[in-house]
Each structure stands twice: as C-alpha cells, then as structure tokens.
PDB file of C-alpha atoms in Angstrom:
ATOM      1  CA  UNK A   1     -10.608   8.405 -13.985  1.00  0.00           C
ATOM      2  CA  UNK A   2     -11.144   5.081 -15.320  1.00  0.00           C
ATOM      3  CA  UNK A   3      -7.498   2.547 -15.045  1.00  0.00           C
ATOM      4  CA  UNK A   4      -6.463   1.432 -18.458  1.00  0.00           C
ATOM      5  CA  UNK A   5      -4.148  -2.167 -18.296  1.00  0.00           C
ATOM      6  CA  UNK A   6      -1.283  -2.578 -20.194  1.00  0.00           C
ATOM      7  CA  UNK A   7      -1.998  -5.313 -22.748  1.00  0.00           C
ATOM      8  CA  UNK A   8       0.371  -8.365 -23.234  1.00  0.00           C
ATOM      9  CA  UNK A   9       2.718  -8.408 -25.601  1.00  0.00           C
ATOM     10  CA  UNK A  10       2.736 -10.073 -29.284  1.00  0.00           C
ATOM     11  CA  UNK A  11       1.754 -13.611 -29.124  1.00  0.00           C
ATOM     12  CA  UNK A  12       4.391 -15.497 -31.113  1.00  0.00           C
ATOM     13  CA  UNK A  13       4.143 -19.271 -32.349  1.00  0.00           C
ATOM     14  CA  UNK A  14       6.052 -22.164 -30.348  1.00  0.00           C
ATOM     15  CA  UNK A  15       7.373 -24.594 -32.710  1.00  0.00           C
ATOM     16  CA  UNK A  16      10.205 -27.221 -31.832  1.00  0.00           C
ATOM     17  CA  UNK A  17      10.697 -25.524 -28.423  1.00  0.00           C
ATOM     18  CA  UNK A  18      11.433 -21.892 -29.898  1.00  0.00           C
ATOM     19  CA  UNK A  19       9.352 -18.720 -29.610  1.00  0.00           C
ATOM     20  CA  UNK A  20       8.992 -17.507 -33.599  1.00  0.00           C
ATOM     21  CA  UNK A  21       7.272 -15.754 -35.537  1.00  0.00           C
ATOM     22  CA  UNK A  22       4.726 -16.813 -38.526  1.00  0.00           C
ATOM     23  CA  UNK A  23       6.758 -17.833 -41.118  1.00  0.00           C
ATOM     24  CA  UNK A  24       5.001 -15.314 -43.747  1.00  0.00           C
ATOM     25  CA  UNK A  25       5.183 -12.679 -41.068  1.00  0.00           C
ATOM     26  CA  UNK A  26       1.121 -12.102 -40.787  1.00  0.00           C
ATOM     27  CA  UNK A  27       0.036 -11.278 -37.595  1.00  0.00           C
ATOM     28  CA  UNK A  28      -4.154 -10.937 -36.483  1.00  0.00           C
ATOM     29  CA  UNK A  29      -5.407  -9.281 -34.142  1.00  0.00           C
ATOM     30  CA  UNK A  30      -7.054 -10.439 -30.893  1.00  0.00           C
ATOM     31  CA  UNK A  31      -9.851  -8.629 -29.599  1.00  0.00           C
ATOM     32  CA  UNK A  32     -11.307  -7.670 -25.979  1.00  0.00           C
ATOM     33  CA  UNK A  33     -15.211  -8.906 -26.147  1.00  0.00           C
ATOM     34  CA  UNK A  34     -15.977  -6.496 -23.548  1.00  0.00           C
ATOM     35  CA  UNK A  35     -15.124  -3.387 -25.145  1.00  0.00           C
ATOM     36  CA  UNK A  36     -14.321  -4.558 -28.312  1.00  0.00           C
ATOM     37  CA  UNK A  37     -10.768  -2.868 -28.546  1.00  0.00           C
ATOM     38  CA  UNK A  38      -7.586  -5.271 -29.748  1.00  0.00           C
ATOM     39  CA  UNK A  39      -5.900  -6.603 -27.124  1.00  0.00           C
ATOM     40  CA  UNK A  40      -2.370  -7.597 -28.968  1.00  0.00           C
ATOM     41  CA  UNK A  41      -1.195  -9.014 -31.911  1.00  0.00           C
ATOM     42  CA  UNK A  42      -0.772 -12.529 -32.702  1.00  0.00           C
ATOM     43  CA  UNK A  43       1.445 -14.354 -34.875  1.00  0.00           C
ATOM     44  CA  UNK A  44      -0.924 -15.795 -38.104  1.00  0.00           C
ATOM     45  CA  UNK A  45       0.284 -19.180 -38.854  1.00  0.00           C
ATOM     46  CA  UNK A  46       0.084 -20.303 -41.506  1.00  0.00           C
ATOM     47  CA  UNK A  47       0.589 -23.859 -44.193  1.00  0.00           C
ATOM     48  CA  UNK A  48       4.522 -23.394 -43.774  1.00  0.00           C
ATOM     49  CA  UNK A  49       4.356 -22.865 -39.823  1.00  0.00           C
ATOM     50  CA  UNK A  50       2.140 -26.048 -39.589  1.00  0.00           C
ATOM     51  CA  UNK A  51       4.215 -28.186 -41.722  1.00  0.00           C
ATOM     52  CA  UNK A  52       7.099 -27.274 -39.473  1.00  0.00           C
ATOM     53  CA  UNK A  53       5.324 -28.340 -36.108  1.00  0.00           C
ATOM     54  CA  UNK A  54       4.567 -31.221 -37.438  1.00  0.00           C
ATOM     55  CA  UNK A  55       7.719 -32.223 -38.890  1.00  0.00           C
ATOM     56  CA  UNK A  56       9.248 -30.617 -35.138  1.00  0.00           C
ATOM     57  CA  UNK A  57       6.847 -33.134 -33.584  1.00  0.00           C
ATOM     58  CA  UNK A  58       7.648 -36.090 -35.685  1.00  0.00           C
ATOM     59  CA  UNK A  59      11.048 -35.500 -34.881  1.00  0.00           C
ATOM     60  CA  UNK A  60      10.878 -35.411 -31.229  1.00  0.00           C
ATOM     61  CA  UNK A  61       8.914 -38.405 -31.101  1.00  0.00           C
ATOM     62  CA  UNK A  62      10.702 -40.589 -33.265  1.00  0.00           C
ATOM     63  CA  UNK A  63      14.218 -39.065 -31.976  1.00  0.00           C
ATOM     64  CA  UNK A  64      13.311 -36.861 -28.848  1.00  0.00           C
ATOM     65  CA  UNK A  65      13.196 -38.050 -25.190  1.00  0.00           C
ATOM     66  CA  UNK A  66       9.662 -38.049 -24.520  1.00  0.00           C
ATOM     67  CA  UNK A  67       8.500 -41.459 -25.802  1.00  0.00           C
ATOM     68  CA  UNK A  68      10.744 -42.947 -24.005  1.00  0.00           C
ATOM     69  CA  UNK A  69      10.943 -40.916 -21.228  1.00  0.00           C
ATOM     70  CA  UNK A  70      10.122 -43.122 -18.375  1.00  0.00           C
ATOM     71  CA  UNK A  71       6.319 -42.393 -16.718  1.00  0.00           C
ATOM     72  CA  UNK A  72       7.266 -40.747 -13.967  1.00  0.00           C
ATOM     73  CA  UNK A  73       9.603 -38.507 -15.523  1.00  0.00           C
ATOM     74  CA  UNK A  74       6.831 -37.621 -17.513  1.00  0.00           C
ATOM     75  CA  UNK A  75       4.479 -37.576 -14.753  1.00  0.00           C
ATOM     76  CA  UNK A  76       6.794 -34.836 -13.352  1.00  0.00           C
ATOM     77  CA  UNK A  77       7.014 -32.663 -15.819  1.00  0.00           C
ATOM     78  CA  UNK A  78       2.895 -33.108 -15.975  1.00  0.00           C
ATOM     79  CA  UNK A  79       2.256 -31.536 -13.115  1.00  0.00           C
ATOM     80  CA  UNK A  80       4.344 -28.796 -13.578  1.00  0.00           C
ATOM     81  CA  UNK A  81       2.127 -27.416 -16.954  1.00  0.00           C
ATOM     82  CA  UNK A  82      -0.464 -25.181 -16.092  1.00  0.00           C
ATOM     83  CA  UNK A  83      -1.310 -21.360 -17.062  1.00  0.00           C
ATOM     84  CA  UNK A  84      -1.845 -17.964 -15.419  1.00  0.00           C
ATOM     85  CA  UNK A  85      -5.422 -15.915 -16.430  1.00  0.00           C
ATOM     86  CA  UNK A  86      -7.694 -13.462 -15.463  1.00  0.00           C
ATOM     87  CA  UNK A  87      -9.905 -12.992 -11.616  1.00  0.00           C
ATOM     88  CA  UNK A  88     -12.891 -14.781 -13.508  1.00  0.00           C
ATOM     89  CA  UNK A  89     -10.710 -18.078 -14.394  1.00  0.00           C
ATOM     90  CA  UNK A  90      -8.971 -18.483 -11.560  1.00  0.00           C
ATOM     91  CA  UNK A  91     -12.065 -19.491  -9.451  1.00  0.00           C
ATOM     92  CA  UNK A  92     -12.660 -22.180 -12.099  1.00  0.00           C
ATOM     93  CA  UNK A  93     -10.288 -22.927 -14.725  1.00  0.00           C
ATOM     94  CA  UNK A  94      -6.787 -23.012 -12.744  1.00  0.00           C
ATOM     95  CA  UNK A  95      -8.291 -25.165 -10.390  1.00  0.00           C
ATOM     96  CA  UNK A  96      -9.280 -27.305 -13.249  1.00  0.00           C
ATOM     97  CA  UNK A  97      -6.593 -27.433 -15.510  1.00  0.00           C
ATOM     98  CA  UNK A  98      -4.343 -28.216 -12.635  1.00  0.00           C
ATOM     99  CA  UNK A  99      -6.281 -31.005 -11.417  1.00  0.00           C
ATOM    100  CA  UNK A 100      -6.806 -32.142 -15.263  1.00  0.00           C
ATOM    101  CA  UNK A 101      -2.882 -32.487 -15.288  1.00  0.00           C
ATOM    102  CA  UNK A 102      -2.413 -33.889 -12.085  1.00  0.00           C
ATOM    103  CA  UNK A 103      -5.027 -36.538 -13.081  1.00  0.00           C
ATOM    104  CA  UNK A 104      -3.710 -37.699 -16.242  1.00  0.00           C
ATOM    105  CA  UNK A 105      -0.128 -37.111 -14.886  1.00  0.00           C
ATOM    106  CA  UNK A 106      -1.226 -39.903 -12.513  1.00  0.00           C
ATOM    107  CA  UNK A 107      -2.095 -42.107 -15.117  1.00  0.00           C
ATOM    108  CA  UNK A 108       1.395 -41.645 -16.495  1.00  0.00           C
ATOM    109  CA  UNK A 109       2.738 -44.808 -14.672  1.00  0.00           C
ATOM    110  CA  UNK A 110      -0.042 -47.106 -15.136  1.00  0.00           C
ATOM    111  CA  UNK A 111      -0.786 -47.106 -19.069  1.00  0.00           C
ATOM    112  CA  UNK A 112       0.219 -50.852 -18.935  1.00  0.00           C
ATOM    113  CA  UNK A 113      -0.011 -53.816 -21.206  1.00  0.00           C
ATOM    114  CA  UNK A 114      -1.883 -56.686 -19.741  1.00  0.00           C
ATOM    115  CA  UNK A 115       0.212 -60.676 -19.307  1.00  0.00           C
ATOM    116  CA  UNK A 116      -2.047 -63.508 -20.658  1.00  0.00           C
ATOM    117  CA  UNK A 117      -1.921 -67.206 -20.072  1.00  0.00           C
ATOM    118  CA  UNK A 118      -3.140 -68.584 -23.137  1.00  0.00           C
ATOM    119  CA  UNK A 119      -1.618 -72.438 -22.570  1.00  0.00           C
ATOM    120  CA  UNK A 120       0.158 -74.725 -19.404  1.00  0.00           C
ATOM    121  CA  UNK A 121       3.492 -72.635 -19.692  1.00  0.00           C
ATOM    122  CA  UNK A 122       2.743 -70.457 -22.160  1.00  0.00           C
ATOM    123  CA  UNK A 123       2.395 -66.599 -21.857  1.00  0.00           C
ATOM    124  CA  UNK A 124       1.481 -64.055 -24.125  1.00  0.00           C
ATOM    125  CA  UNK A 125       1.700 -59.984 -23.233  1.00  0.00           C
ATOM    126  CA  UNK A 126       0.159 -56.562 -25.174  1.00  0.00           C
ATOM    127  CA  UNK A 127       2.034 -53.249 -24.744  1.00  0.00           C
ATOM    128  CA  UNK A 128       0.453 -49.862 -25.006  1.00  0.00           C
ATOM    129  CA  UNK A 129       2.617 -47.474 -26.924  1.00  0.00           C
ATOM    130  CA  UNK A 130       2.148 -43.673 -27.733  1.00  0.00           C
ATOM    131  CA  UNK A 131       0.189 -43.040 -31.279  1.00  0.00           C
ATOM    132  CA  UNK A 132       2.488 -40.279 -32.266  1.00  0.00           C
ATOM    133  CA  UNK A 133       1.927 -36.867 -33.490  1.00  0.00           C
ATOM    134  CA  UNK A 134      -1.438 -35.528 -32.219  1.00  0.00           C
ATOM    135  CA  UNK A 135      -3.340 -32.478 -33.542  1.00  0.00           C
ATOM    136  CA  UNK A 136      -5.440 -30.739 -31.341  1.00  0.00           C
ATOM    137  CA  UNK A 137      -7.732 -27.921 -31.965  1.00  0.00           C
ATOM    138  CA  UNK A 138      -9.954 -25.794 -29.812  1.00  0.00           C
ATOM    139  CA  UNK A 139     -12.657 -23.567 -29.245  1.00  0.00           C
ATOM    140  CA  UNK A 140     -12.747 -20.467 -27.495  1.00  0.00           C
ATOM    141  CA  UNK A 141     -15.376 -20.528 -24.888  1.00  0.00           C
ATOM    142  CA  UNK A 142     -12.772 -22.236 -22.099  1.00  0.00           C
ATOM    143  CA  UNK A 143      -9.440 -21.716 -23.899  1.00  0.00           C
ATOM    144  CA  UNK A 144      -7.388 -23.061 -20.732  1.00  0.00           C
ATOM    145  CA  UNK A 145      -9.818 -25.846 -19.906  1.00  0.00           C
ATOM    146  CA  UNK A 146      -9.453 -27.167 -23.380  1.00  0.00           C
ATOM    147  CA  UNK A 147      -5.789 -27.402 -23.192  1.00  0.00           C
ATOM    148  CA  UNK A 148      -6.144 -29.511 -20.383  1.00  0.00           C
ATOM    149  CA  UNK A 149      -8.288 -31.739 -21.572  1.00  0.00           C
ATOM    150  CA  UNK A 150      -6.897 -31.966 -25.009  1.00  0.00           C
ATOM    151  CA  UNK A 151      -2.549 -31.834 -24.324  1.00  0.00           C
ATOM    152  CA  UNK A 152      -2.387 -33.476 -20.674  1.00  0.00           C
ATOM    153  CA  UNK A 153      -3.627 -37.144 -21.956  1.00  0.00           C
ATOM    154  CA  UNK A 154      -1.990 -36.897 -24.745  1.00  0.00           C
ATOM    155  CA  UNK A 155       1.569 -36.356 -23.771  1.00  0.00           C
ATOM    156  CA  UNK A 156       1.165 -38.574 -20.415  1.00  0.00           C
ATOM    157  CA  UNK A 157       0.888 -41.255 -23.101  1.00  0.00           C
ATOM    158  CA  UNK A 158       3.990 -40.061 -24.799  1.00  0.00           C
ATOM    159  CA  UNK A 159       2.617 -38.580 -27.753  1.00  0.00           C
ATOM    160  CA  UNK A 160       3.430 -34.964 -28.979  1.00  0.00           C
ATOM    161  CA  UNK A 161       1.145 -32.452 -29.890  1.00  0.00           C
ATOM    162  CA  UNK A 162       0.526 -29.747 -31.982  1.00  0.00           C
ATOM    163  CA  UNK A 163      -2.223 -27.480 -31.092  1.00  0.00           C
ATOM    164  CA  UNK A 164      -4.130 -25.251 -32.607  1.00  0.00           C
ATOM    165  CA  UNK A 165      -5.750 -22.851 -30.621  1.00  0.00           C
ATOM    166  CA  UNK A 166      -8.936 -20.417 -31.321  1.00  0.00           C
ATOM    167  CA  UNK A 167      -8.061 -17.282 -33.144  1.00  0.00           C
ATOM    168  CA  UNK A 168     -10.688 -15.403 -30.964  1.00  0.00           C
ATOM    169  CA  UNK A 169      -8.667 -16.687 -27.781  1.00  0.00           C
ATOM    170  CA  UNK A 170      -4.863 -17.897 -28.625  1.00  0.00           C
ATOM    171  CA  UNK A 171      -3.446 -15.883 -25.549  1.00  0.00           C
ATOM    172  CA  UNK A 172      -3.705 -18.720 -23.112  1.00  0.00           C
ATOM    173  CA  UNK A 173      -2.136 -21.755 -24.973  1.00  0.00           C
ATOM    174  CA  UNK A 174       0.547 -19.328 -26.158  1.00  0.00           C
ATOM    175  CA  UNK A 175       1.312 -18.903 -22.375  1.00  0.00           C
ATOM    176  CA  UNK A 176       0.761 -22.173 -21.373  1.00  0.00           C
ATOM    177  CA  UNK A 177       3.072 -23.529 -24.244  1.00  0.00           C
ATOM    178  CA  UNK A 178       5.994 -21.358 -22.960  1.00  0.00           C
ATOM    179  CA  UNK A 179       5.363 -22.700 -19.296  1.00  0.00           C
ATOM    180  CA  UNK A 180       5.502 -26.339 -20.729  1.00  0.00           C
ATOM    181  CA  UNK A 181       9.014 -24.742 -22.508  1.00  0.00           C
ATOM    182  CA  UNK A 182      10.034 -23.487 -18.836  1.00  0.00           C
ATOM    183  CA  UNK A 183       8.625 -26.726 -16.943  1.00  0.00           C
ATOM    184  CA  UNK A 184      11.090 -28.613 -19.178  1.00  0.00           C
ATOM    185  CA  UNK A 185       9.391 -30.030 -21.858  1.00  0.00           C
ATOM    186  CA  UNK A 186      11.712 -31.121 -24.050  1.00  0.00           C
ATOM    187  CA  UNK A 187      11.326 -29.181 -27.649  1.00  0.00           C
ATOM    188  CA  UNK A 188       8.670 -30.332 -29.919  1.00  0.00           C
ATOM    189  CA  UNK A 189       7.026 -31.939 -27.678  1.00  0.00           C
ATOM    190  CA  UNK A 190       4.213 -29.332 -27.400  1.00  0.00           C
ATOM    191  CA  UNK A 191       3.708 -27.014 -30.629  1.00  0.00           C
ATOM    192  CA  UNK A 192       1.218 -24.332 -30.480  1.00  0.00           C
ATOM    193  CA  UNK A 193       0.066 -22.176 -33.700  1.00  0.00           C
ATOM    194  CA  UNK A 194      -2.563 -19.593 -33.473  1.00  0.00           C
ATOM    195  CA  UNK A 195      -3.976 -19.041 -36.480  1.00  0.00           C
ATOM    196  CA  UNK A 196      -7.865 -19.378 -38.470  1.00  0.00           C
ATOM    197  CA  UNK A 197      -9.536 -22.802 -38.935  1.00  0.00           C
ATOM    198  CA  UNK A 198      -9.784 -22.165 -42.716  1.00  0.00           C
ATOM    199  CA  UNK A 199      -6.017 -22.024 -42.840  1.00  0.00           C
ATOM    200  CA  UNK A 200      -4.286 -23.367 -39.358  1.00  0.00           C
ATOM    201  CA  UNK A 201      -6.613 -25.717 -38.845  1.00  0.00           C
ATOM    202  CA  UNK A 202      -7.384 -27.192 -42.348  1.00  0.00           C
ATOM    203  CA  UNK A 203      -3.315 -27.675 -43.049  1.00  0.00           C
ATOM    204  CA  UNK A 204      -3.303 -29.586 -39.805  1.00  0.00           C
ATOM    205  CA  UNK A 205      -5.879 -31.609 -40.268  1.00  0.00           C
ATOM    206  CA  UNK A 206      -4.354 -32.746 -44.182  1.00  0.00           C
ATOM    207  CA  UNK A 207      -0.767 -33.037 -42.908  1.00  0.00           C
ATOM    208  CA  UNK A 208       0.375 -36.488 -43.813  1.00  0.00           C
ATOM    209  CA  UNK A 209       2.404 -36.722 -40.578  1.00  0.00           C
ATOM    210  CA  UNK A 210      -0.319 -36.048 -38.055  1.00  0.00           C
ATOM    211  CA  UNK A 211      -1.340 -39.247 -36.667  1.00  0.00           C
ATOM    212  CA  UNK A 212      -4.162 -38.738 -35.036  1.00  0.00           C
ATOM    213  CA  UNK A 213      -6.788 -35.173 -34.615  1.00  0.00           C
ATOM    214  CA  UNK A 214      -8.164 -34.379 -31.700  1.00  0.00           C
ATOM    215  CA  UNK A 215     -10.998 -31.288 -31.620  1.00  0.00           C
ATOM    216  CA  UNK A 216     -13.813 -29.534 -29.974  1.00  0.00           C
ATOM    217  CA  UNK A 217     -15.575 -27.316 -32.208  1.00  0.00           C
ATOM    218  CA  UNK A 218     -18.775 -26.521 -34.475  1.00  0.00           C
ATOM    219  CA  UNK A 219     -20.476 -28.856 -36.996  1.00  0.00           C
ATOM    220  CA  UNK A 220     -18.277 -27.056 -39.777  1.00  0.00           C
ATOM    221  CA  UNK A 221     -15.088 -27.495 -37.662  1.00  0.00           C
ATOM    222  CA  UNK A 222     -15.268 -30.927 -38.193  1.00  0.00           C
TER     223      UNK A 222
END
C-alpha cells in the first residue's frame, strides 16, 4: 500500500513579526507538481497586507533595532536564518543557503566607509548606510536559494525586507520567515507575503515606501 504524508499546515503571512492571516481572508492553494494534488492552503495577500509590511518595515527601520544594530550582532543573528526542505534540497540548497548567509553574514562587519586625505591636515571620510525598505520577489524554480540570495545581503546591510515569494512555491520563505522570527529577528525586519504577481507583486512594486526592488523573474515580471 502506497504511504500518503501528512501535508503542512496553512501557510499564513509574516508581517511586523506576527503570523496572520490575509487581511481579506483569501487563501490559494498550493499544488504538488508531481501528482498534481494541493498540498495546503496559503494565505492570499493582498494590496492591504502589502501596505502593512511595508509600513511594518518602514517602521522598524526608521525606529527598530536593526539599523543600528551593531554588525556583529547582526552577523549573529545571520547565521542563524536558514530553512528545513525536502531529501532533494538538502543535497543542494541547505548547503547553499547556509553558506549564502554565512557569507554575507561575514560581510556584516566590514561594509565600511573609506578615510581620504584630500589636503596637508585635512581629512575627509564616506559612510555606507542601509537603503531602507527592500522588496524582494522570487521565482519558483529554487524557492530557498532565492531567499538567500535575495534577504541575506540585504539585511547584513541593515535594510529590511519584504518579500514576496512565488505563489507556485511560498512554503519555504513562509518557513524560513518564522525561523528568522525564532532566530531573533527583531519584528519587521523580514516580511513575507505569498500571494500572485498581478496583485502581491504589482502593490509592492508601486508602494511609495519601498525603497528599493529587488527580483528574479520572467520578462513580464519585470
């Protein structure tokens, strides 16, 4: 007789370090490409979700610990931010993720500013500061990979992120955003919201208070 596994439960939003649902209530569901049954539900969100993230982002960087968190606190909690999937990625994607955070975790405590001598007893010095509130979005053919590549440089830098994951493959950065939450990243540092590019993504990218997007995706994604 053929073993059935027990799905994973709902996949919820993460937004200014809480587990929530989608603010309209819409879930979707995601769906096993092997045999082409749903796999769970996940929390839809939507234009009111995103505008929250952002505004939870915002927040903690202007008035949360993380900018000014020193580097190797942040370098800590870096290394600490990693998921938990399936036989296939563990050969490949664990190792890589983990060595994606340990990497830019590293970097951490040298983002420095440069001293310049510009005249006989005169000095002059540049300073490297975080950008702000980044939006991330990603595809789904290496949904922990991505997450690596896209969240670990940005918050070694100080920045806070909201990410948008892709709706064929949200299960990973919803896990991975609840081990950042258990790590101890502080809330709204790391926002992520499942959801479809036509309505997720396109609110993110128009929010006024995103800063800066960062994405990997098709000619019509960007």
């Amino acid at each position: 007789m053929p073993q059935t596994l027990a799905g994973p439960k709902p996949a919820r939003l993460i937004i200014d370090g809480e587990v929530v649902d989608a603010a309209s209530g819409e879930v979707f569901q995601t769906m096993n490409p092997a045999t082409e049954e749903p796999v769970t539900a996940v929390a839809k969100a939507g234009p009111e979700d995103v505008d929250r993230a952002v505004h939870a982002a915002r927040k903690a960087f202007h008035g949360g610990p993380w900018p000014a968190m020193r580097p190797a606190e942040r370098q800590r909690l870096e290394t600490l931010d990693n998921g938990k999937p399936i036989f296939e990625s563990r050969q490949v994607d664990i190792p890589m993720v983990a060595g994606c955070f340990h990497y830019f975790a590293g970097w951490a405590t040298k983002l420095t500013g440069e001293t310049i001598p510009i005249h006989p007893g005169w000095l002059t010095y540049t300073l490297r500061e975080p950008i702000g509130v980044i939006g991330a979005i990603i595809p789904w053919n290496f949904p922990m990979i991505m997450v690596g590549w896209k969240c670990a440089p940005a918050l070694a830098a100080g920045n806070c992120v909201v990410l948008k994951p892709a709706a064929e493959t949200p299960l990973t950065a919803v896990r991975i955003g609840e081990l950042a939450l258990e790590a101890g990243v502080p809330p709204g540092v790391l926002n992520v919201l499942p959801g479809p590019g036509s309505v997720t993504g396109a609110a993110l990218v128009r929010h006024p208070g995103v800063d800066k997007i960062t994405f990997t995706g098709s000619t019509e994604v960007g």
